[in-house]
Amino acid sequence: MKGIIGVARYLNDHAEMLANEIVQKISQSPNFEALKEELEQAIIVYTEFIRFLGKSLLSSENNVPEGLVEWSKTNGKRTASQGDRISIIITRYPPTRLVFIDRLTEISIKHGLSSEEVVFINKRFNYLLDISISETVTVFEQVKDEMVKKAQQEVLKLSVPVVPIQDGIAVLPLIGSIDSERAEYILENVILKIIEMKVEYLIVDFSGILNIDAIAERYLFDIYSVLRLQGIEVVMTGIRPKLAQTVVRNGINFTSIKTYATVKQAIETQKS
């Protein structure tokens, strides 16, 4: 145990030097590519990791040093926010693992450790590295999911514009494919915008619709009902025969809704 304590202290005292050596060695690995800024960041990261390893070696159990999990999460968040792919993290771990093990073995031998003690140190290193990888990847995916969700919300906002035509009259043009998520967004967000705009006559235009699923159909007609309850007159335009047949086949009552072939017709009817 005395030898292991010596290695632990050596790792803590020489963490930055060792990190520099290890990063330089890793950067020489075949097919390894990294920018200068990335290598500088790697030195900072590995310096901290080496210190975590030194603390862990002072414990007889596989305890994760305080701060390692948060440190790993921070790495994951930083990598995701920089726009990097998860593969960049994963592909760099194999050469990193090999270089670390070689260097740790050299240090252990110089400190006179037995074969069992060398194995103990390498096992502890692998355990901490795997914990770190797991936490880093998990947080990376969480941050990426949040970024994707935010981007999807922005796309939804742009894909469902309410276009004012004149006082009290607006058009809600539906374009592309309408699925349940997009229809639900309209129900939960666009309706409020329509009410805030003091729209009295809304034209929902279907002429740009490529396809629509059954659940989305019901959402859209729920939207019609909600707006009617708010005193807003709702008409629909551009409903192609195929879409109309699908709506009727799915049991939705179309008879109470005013429909027109084009937006122009709907506007002219309102003026008259």
Short mmCIF file of N, CA, C and O in Angstrom, two decimals, residues 49-148:
data_model
loop_
_atom_site.label_atom_id
_atom_site.label_comp_id
_atom_site.label_asym_id
_atom_site.label_seq_id
_atom_site.Cartn_x
_atom_site.Cartn_y
_atom_site.Cartn_z
N PHE A 49 -8.30 14.97 -14.42
CA PHE A 49 -8.58 13.54 -14.32
C PHE A 49 -7.47 12.81 -13.57
O PHE A 49 -7.73 11.93 -12.74
N ILE A 50 -6.22 13.16 -13.84
CA ILE A 50 -5.09 12.52 -13.16
C ILE A 50 -5.15 12.78 -11.66
O ILE A 50 -4.86 11.89 -10.84
N ARG A 51 -5.55 13.98 -11.29
CA ARG A 51 -5.69 14.29 -9.86
C ARG A 51 -6.82 13.47 -9.23
O ARG A 51 -6.72 13.01 -8.10
N PHE A 52 -7.93 13.31 -9.97
CA PHE A 52 -9.03 12.46 -9.49
C PHE A 52 -8.54 11.03 -9.29
O PHE A 52 -8.89 10.38 -8.30
N LEU A 53 -7.73 10.54 -10.22
CA LEU A 53 -7.19 9.19 -10.11
C LEU A 53 -6.30 9.07 -8.88
O LEU A 53 -6.38 8.07 -8.14
N GLY A 54 -5.47 10.08 -8.64
CA GLY A 54 -4.61 10.05 -7.46
C GLY A 54 -5.41 9.96 -6.18
O GLY A 54 -5.08 9.18 -5.26
N LYS A 55 -6.50 10.72 -6.08
CA LYS A 55 -7.37 10.65 -4.90
C LYS A 55 -8.00 9.28 -4.75
O LYS A 55 -8.12 8.74 -3.65
N SER A 56 -8.41 8.70 -5.87
CA SER A 56 -9.08 7.40 -5.85
C SER A 56 -8.15 6.30 -5.35
O SER A 56 -8.58 5.37 -4.66
N LEU A 57 -6.87 6.39 -5.69
CA LEU A 57 -5.92 5.34 -5.31
C LEU A 57 -5.69 5.30 -3.79
O LEU A 57 -5.22 4.29 -3.26
N LEU A 58 -6.05 6.37 -3.12
CA LEU A 58 -5.89 6.41 -1.67
C LEU A 58 -7.03 5.71 -0.95
O LEU A 58 -7.02 5.56 0.26
N SER A 59 -8.04 5.27 -1.72
CA SER A 59 -9.18 4.55 -1.16
C SER A 59 -9.08 3.08 -1.55
O SER A 59 -8.72 2.74 -2.67
N SER A 60 -9.42 2.20 -0.61
CA SER A 60 -9.36 0.76 -0.88
C SER A 60 -10.58 0.29 -1.67
O SER A 60 -10.61 -0.83 -2.17
N GLU A 61 -11.61 1.13 -1.76
CA GLU A 61 -12.83 0.77 -2.49
C GLU A 61 -12.91 1.57 -3.78
O GLU A 61 -12.21 2.56 -3.98
N ASN A 62 -13.81 1.10 -4.67
CA ASN A 62 -14.01 1.78 -5.95
C ASN A 62 -14.88 3.02 -5.78
O ASN A 62 -15.92 3.17 -6.43
N ASN A 63 -14.46 3.91 -4.91
CA ASN A 63 -15.21 5.14 -4.69
C ASN A 63 -14.89 6.14 -5.79
O ASN A 63 -13.73 6.30 -6.17
N VAL A 64 -15.90 6.80 -6.29
CA VAL A 64 -15.69 7.83 -7.29
C VAL A 64 -15.34 9.11 -6.56
O VAL A 64 -16.11 9.58 -5.71
N PRO A 65 -14.17 9.71 -6.83
CA PRO A 65 -13.76 10.92 -6.12
C PRO A 65 -14.79 12.03 -6.26
O PRO A 65 -15.43 12.17 -7.31
N GLU A 66 -14.95 12.78 -5.21
CA GLU A 66 -15.89 13.89 -5.24
C GLU A 66 -15.52 14.87 -6.35
O GLU A 66 -14.39 15.28 -6.50
N GLY A 67 -16.44 15.19 -7.15
CA GLY A 67 -16.19 16.13 -8.24
C GLY A 67 -16.02 15.49 -9.60
O GLY A 67 -16.17 16.15 -10.62
N LEU A 68 -15.70 14.18 -9.67
CA LEU A 68 -15.47 13.54 -10.96
C LEU A 68 -16.73 13.53 -11.83
O LEU A 68 -16.68 13.81 -13.03
N VAL A 69 -17.86 13.22 -11.20
CA VAL A 69 -19.11 13.15 -11.96
C VAL A 69 -19.47 14.53 -12.51
O VAL A 69 -19.79 14.68 -13.70
N GLU A 70 -19.40 15.57 -11.66
CA GLU A 70 -19.72 16.92 -12.12
C GLU A 70 -18.73 17.38 -13.18
O GLU A 70 -19.10 18.05 -14.15
N TRP A 71 -17.49 17.02 -13.00
CA TRP A 71 -16.44 17.36 -13.97
C TRP A 71 -16.75 16.73 -15.32
O TRP A 71 -16.64 17.36 -16.37
N SER A 72 -17.17 15.47 -15.30
CA SER A 72 -17.50 14.75 -16.54
C SER A 72 -18.73 15.37 -17.21
O SER A 72 -18.79 15.51 -18.43
N LYS A 73 -19.72 15.75 -16.39
CA LYS A 73 -20.92 16.38 -16.94
C LYS A 73 -20.57 17.70 -17.62
O LYS A 73 -21.11 18.03 -18.68
N THR A 74 -19.68 18.44 -17.00
CA THR A 74 -19.25 19.71 -17.57
C THR A 74 -18.59 19.49 -18.92
O THR A 74 -18.81 20.26 -19.87
N ASN A 75 -17.77 18.44 -19.03
CA ASN A 75 -17.13 18.11 -20.30
C ASN A 75 -18.17 17.80 -21.37
O ASN A 75 -18.05 18.21 -22.52
N GLY A 76 -19.20 17.04 -20.97
CA GLY A 76 -20.26 16.69 -21.91
C GLY A 76 -21.00 17.92 -22.39
O GLY A 76 -21.30 18.07 -23.58
N LYS A 77 -21.34 18.83 -21.46
CA LYS A 77 -22.06 20.06 -21.81
C LYS A 77 -21.22 20.92 -22.74
O LYS A 77 -21.73 21.48 -23.72
N ARG A 78 -19.94 21.04 -22.43
CA ARG A 78 -19.06 21.88 -23.24
C ARG A 78 -18.94 21.33 -24.66
O ARG A 78 -19.03 22.07 -25.64
N THR A 79 -18.75 20.03 -24.77
CA THR A 79 -18.60 19.41 -26.09
C THR A 79 -19.86 19.58 -26.91
O THR A 79 -19.81 19.89 -28.11
N ALA A 80 -21.04 19.39 -26.27
CA ALA A 80 -22.31 19.53 -26.99
C ALA A 80 -22.53 20.98 -27.43
O ALA A 80 -22.96 21.23 -28.56
N SER A 81 -22.24 21.92 -26.54
CA SER A 81 -22.47 23.33 -26.85
C SER A 81 -21.55 23.84 -27.95
O SER A 81 -21.87 24.81 -28.64
N GLN A 82 -20.40 23.17 -28.12
CA GLN A 82 -19.47 23.55 -29.18
C GLN A 82 -19.88 23.00 -30.54
O GLN A 82 -19.26 23.31 -31.56
N GLY A 83 -20.94 22.18 -30.54
CA GLY A 83 -21.44 21.65 -31.79
C GLY A 83 -20.73 20.40 -32.28
O GLY A 83 -20.93 19.97 -33.42
N ASP A 84 -19.90 19.80 -31.42
CA ASP A 84 -19.18 18.58 -31.82
C ASP A 84 -20.10 17.38 -31.79
O ASP A 84 -21.14 17.37 -31.12
N ARG A 85 -19.71 16.32 -32.51
CA ARG A 85 -20.47 15.08 -32.54
C ARG A 85 -19.99 14.16 -31.42
O ARG A 85 -18.83 14.22 -31.00
N ILE A 86 -20.87 13.27 -30.96
CA ILE A 86 -20.51 12.34 -29.90
C ILE A 86 -19.40 11.40 -30.34
O ILE A 86 -18.60 10.93 -29.54
N SER A 87 -19.31 11.14 -31.65
CA SER A 87 -18.28 10.24 -32.16
C SER A 87 -16.88 10.80 -31.91
O SER A 87 -15.92 10.04 -31.76
N ILE A 88 -16.78 12.13 -31.87
CA ILE A 88 -15.47 12.74 -31.60
C ILE A 88 -14.98 12.35 -30.22
O ILE A 88 -13.79 12.07 -30.00
N ILE A 89 -15.90 12.31 -29.25
CA ILE A 89 -15.54 11.91 -27.90
C ILE A 89 -15.15 10.44 -27.87
O ILE A 89 -14.10 10.06 -27.35
N ILE A 90 -16.02 9.60 -28.44
CA ILE A 90 -15.85 8.15 -28.34
C ILE A 90 -14.58 7.67 -29.04
O ILE A 90 -13.83 6.86 -28.49
N THR A 91 -14.31 8.17 -30.26
CA THR A 91 -13.17 7.66 -31.03
C THR A 91 -11.83 8.02 -30.40
O THR A 91 -10.82 7.37 -30.70
N ARG A 92 -11.82 9.01 -29.53
CA ARG A 92 -10.55 9.41 -28.91
C ARG A 92 -10.22 8.63 -27.65
O ARG A 92 -9.11 8.70 -27.14
N TYR A 93 -11.21 7.89 -27.15
CA TYR A 93 -10.95 7.17 -25.89
C TYR A 93 -10.02 5.96 -26.03
O TYR A 93 -9.18 5.74 -25.16
N PRO A 94 -10.13 5.14 -27.08
CA PRO A 94 -9.21 3.99 -27.18
C PRO A 94 -7.73 4.37 -27.15
O PRO A 94 -6.97 3.81 -26.34
N PRO A 95 -7.26 5.32 -28.01
CA PRO A 95 -5.84 5.69 -27.91
C PRO A 95 -5.50 6.35 -26.57
O PRO A 95 -4.40 6.16 -26.03
N THR A 96 -6.46 7.09 -26.03
CA THR A 96 -6.25 7.72 -24.72
C THR A 96 -6.04 6.66 -23.65
O THR A 96 -5.12 6.76 -22.81
N ARG A 97 -6.88 5.64 -23.68
CA ARG A 97 -6.78 4.56 -22.68
C ARG A 97 -5.42 3.86 -22.76
O ARG A 97 -4.77 3.60 -21.73
N LEU A 98 -4.98 3.55 -23.98
CA LEU A 98 -3.71 2.83 -24.15
C LEU A 98 -2.53 3.67 -23.67
O LEU A 98 -1.64 3.15 -22.97
N VAL A 99 -2.51 4.94 -24.02
CA VAL A 99 -1.39 5.81 -23.61
C VAL A 99 -1.38 5.97 -22.10
O VAL A 99 -0.31 5.93 -21.46
N PHE A 100 -2.53 6.15 -21.49
CA PHE A 100 -2.62 6.29 -20.04
C PHE A 100 -2.09 5.04 -19.34
O PHE A 100 -1.30 5.13 -18.39
N ILE A 101 -2.55 3.88 -19.81
CA ILE A 101 -2.14 2.63 -19.16
C ILE A 101 -0.63 2.43 -19.27
O ILE A 101 0.03 2.02 -18.29
N ASP A 102 -0.07 2.71 -20.45
CA ASP A 102 1.39 2.58 -20.61
C ASP A 102 2.13 3.49 -19.64
O ASP A 102 3.09 3.08 -18.98
N ARG A 103 1.66 4.75 -19.52
CA ARG A 103 2.35 5.71 -18.65
C ARG A 103 2.17 5.34 -17.18
O ARG A 103 3.12 5.44 -16.38
N LEU A 104 0.98 4.92 -16.80
CA LEU A 104 0.74 4.52 -15.41
C LEU A 104 1.57 3.29 -15.04
O LEU A 104 2.06 3.18 -13.91
N THR A 105 1.71 2.38 -15.98
CA THR A 105 2.53 1.18 -15.73
C THR A 105 3.98 1.56 -15.51
O THR A 105 4.65 1.05 -14.60
N GLU A 106 4.49 2.49 -16.34
CA GLU A 106 5.87 2.95 -16.18
C GLU A 106 6.08 3.57 -14.80
O GLU A 106 7.07 3.30 -14.10
N ILE A 107 5.14 4.42 -14.40
CA ILE A 107 5.25 5.09 -13.09
C ILE A 107 5.19 4.06 -11.97
O ILE A 107 5.96 4.15 -10.98
N SER A 108 4.31 3.10 -12.09
CA SER A 108 4.16 2.07 -11.05
C SER A 108 5.43 1.25 -10.90
O SER A 108 5.87 0.94 -9.77
N ILE A 109 6.03 0.88 -12.01
CA ILE A 109 7.27 0.09 -11.97
C ILE A 109 8.40 0.89 -11.32
O ILE A 109 9.17 0.37 -10.50
N LYS A 110 8.49 2.17 -11.67
CA LYS A 110 9.53 3.02 -11.08
C LYS A 110 9.37 3.17 -9.57
O LYS A 110 10.35 3.39 -8.85
N HIS A 111 8.13 3.05 -9.10
CA HIS A 111 7.88 3.14 -7.66
C HIS A 111 7.95 1.77 -6.99
O HIS A 111 7.62 1.64 -5.80
N GLY A 112 8.40 0.77 -7.74
CA GLY A 112 8.63 -0.55 -7.16
C GLY A 112 7.37 -1.32 -6.83
O GLY A 112 7.39 -2.18 -5.94
N LEU A 113 6.29 -1.07 -7.52
CA LEU A 113 5.04 -1.77 -7.23
C LEU A 113 5.08 -3.20 -7.75
O LEU A 113 5.75 -3.50 -8.75
N SER A 114 4.36 -4.06 -7.06
CA SER A 114 4.24 -5.46 -7.50
C SER A 114 3.29 -5.55 -8.69
O SER A 114 2.57 -4.60 -9.00
N SER A 115 3.25 -6.72 -9.31
CA SER A 115 2.35 -6.92 -10.46
C SER A 115 0.90 -6.70 -10.04
O SER A 115 0.10 -6.11 -10.77
N GLU A 116 0.55 -7.19 -8.84
CA GLU A 116 -0.82 -7.04 -8.34
C GLU A 116 -1.17 -5.57 -8.15
O GLU A 116 -2.30 -5.14 -8.45
N GLU A 117 -0.21 -4.79 -7.66
CA GLU A 117 -0.46 -3.37 -7.43
C GLU A 117 -0.59 -2.60 -8.75
O GLU A 117 -1.39 -1.69 -8.87
N VAL A 118 0.21 -3.00 -9.74
CA VAL A 118 0.12 -2.39 -11.06
C VAL A 118 -1.27 -2.66 -11.67
O VAL A 118 -1.92 -1.76 -12.22
N VAL A 119 -1.72 -3.91 -11.52
CA VAL A 119 -3.05 -4.28 -12.02
C VAL A 119 -4.13 -3.47 -11.29
O VAL A 119 -5.09 -2.99 -11.90
N PHE A 120 -3.96 -3.31 -9.97
CA PHE A 120 -4.92 -2.54 -9.17
C PHE A 120 -5.04 -1.11 -9.69
O PHE A 120 -6.15 -0.59 -9.88
N ILE A 121 -3.90 -0.48 -9.96
CA ILE A 121 -3.91 0.90 -10.43
C ILE A 121 -4.56 1.00 -11.81
O ILE A 121 -5.39 1.90 -12.06
N ASN A 122 -4.23 0.07 -12.69
CA ASN A 122 -4.82 0.10 -14.04
C ASN A 122 -6.33 -0.17 -14.01
O ASN A 122 -7.10 0.42 -14.77
N LYS A 123 -6.75 -1.06 -13.13
CA LYS A 123 -8.18 -1.35 -13.00
C LYS A 123 -8.92 -0.11 -12.46
O LYS A 123 -10.01 0.22 -12.93
N ARG A 124 -8.30 0.56 -11.48
CA ARG A 124 -8.93 1.76 -10.93
C ARG A 124 -9.02 2.86 -11.99
O ARG A 124 -10.03 3.57 -12.09
N PHE A 125 -7.96 2.99 -12.78
CA PHE A 125 -7.98 3.97 -13.87
C PHE A 125 -9.11 3.67 -14.85
O PHE A 125 -9.88 4.56 -15.23
N ASN A 126 -9.23 2.41 -15.28
CA ASN A 126 -10.26 2.02 -16.24
C ASN A 126 -11.65 2.25 -15.67
O ASN A 126 -12.57 2.67 -16.39
N TYR A 127 -11.81 1.97 -14.39
CA TYR A 127 -13.11 2.17 -13.74
C TYR A 127 -13.50 3.64 -13.77
O TYR A 127 -14.63 4.00 -14.16
N LEU A 128 -12.57 4.53 -13.38
CA LEU A 128 -12.87 5.96 -13.37
C LEU A 128 -13.09 6.50 -14.78
O LEU A 128 -13.97 7.34 -15.00
N LEU A 129 -12.30 6.00 -15.72
CA LEU A 129 -12.46 6.46 -17.10
C LEU A 129 -13.83 6.08 -17.64
O LEU A 129 -14.49 6.87 -18.30
N ASP A 130 -14.26 4.84 -17.35
CA ASP A 130 -15.57 4.39 -17.82
C ASP A 130 -16.71 5.19 -17.18
O ASP A 130 -17.71 5.50 -17.84
N ILE A 131 -16.56 5.50 -15.88
CA ILE A 131 -17.55 6.34 -15.21
C ILE A 131 -17.62 7.70 -15.90
O ILE A 131 -18.70 8.24 -16.18
N SER A 132 -16.44 8.24 -16.17
CA SER A 132 -16.36 9.55 -16.80
C SER A 132 -16.99 9.54 -18.19
O SER A 132 -17.74 10.46 -18.56
N ILE A 133 -16.69 8.50 -18.98
CA ILE A 133 -17.27 8.38 -20.32
C ILE A 133 -18.79 8.33 -20.25
O ILE A 133 -19.49 9.03 -20.99
N SER A 134 -19.30 7.50 -19.33
CA SER A 134 -20.75 7.33 -19.19
C SER A 134 -21.43 8.65 -18.85
O SER A 134 -22.44 9.02 -19.47
N GLU A 135 -20.89 9.37 -17.88
CA GLU A 135 -21.49 10.65 -17.47
C GLU A 135 -21.38 11.69 -18.58
O GLU A 135 -22.31 12.46 -18.83
N THR A 136 -20.23 11.72 -19.24
CA THR A 136 -20.01 12.69 -20.32
C THR A 136 -20.99 12.48 -21.46
O THR A 136 -21.62 13.42 -21.94
N VAL A 137 -21.13 11.21 -21.88
CA VAL A 137 -22.02 10.90 -23.01
C VAL A 137 -23.48 11.16 -22.64
O VAL A 137 -24.25 11.69 -23.44
N THR A 138 -23.87 10.79 -21.41
CA THR A 138 -25.25 11.00 -20.97
C THR A 138 -25.64 12.46 -21.01
O THR A 138 -26.69 12.83 -21.55
N VAL A 139 -24.78 13.31 -20.46
CA VAL A 139 -25.08 14.75 -20.44
C VAL A 139 -24.99 15.33 -21.85
O VAL A 139 -25.79 16.20 -22.22
N PHE A 140 -24.04 14.85 -22.64
CA PHE A 140 -23.93 15.29 -24.03
C PHE A 140 -25.26 15.07 -24.75
O PHE A 140 -25.78 15.96 -25.43
N GLU A 141 -25.82 13.87 -24.60
CA GLU A 141 -27.09 13.54 -25.26
C GLU A 141 -28.24 14.40 -24.73
O GLU A 141 -29.10 14.83 -25.50
N GLN A 142 -28.24 14.65 -23.41
CA GLN A 142 -29.29 15.49 -22.83
C GLN A 142 -29.24 16.90 -23.40
O GLN A 142 -30.28 17.47 -23.76
N VAL A 143 -28.03 17.46 -23.47
CA VAL A 143 -27.88 18.83 -23.99
C VAL A 143 -28.27 18.87 -25.46
O VAL A 143 -28.96 19.80 -25.91
N LYS A 144 -27.84 17.87 -26.23
CA LYS A 144 -28.18 17.83 -27.66
C LYS A 144 -29.69 17.70 -27.85
O LYS A 144 -30.27 18.34 -28.74
N ASP A 145 -30.33 16.87 -27.02
CA ASP A 145 -31.79 16.72 -27.10
C ASP A 145 -32.49 18.04 -26.83
O ASP A 145 -33.47 18.39 -27.51
N GLU A 146 -31.99 18.77 -25.84
CA GLU A 146 -32.57 20.07 -25.51
C GLU A 146 -32.38 21.06 -26.66
O GLU A 146 -33.29 21.84 -26.99
N MET A 147 -31.22 21.01 -27.29
CA MET A 147 -30.92 21.90 -28.42
C MET A 147 -31.83 21.57 -29.61
O MET A 147 -32.34 22.47 -30.29
N VAL A 148 -32.01 20.26 -29.86
CA VAL A 148 -32.88 19.84 -30.96
C VAL A 148 -34.32 20.25 -30.70
O VAL A 148 -35.02 20.75 -31.59
#
